């Protein structure tokens, strides 16, 4: 009730998916209808589908979006959706979010291990050092999501895509 009493012009939220959903439901219950911008925490998965009426029009920053242009991205999304739809254990609707980043990380690790000639007999500690050094040296690696470069702080830098909740899914703001 405090938020409603304040009569905000807009709200910024940083919350994990469960809390984000609770806030969305509570705002709807109190009829607080203002623009909302959020941290990317609720973006992955089906949270937007579970509270679709409550979050319609809300904006978050995403690290990937199924609507991104490019033949390679769209081919990956098509394959991901087909595999997800065929698996009864995966919640529906199938939505690619953090999965492409994991794919890119695994493919980069495979590249580093191939270049380092890792085999099943390579000592674990040697592989660990090879991967650590490989990730720290990453520069201009083209993945599905984006081209990655590791900065001096050990963070893979790249763009964030603004998306808006529409009809229970995230859509790229163009």
mmCIF file of N, CA and C in Angstrom, residues 33 69 85 101 113 161:
data_model
loop_
_atom_site.group_PDB
_atom_site.id
_atom_site.type_symbol
_atom_site.label_atom_id
_atom_site.label_comp_id
_atom_site.label_asym_id
_atom_site.label_seq_id
_atom_site.Cartn_x
_atom_site.Cartn_y
_atom_site.Cartn_z
ATOM 1 N N UNK A 33 -0.540 0.941 -11.797
ATOM 2 C CA UNK A 33 -0.222 0.775 -13.218
ATOM 3 C C UNK A 33 0.678 1.921 -13.654
ATOM 4 N N UNK A 69 18.411 -10.589 -34.856
ATOM 5 C CA UNK A 69 18.604 -10.955 -36.261
ATOM 6 C C UNK A 69 19.848 -11.822 -36.454
ATOM 7 N N UNK A 85 10.620 -28.532 -27.186
ATOM 8 C CA UNK A 85 9.213 -28.926 -27.359
ATOM 9 C C UNK A 85 9.060 -30.439 -27.345
ATOM 10 N N UNK A 101 24.116 -18.560 -23.753
ATOM 11 C CA UNK A 101 25.380 -18.222 -23.097
ATOM 12 C C UNK A 101 26.086 -19.488 -22.625
ATOM 13 N N UNK A 113 40.217 -26.551 -25.234
ATOM 14 C CA UNK A 113 40.745 -27.900 -24.987
ATOM 15 C C UNK A 113 41.270 -28.551 -26.266
ATOM 16 N N UNK A 161 20.408 -6.277 -24.270
ATOM 17 C CA UNK A 161 19.315 -5.979 -25.189
ATOM 18 C C UNK A 161 18.061 -5.614 -24.406
#
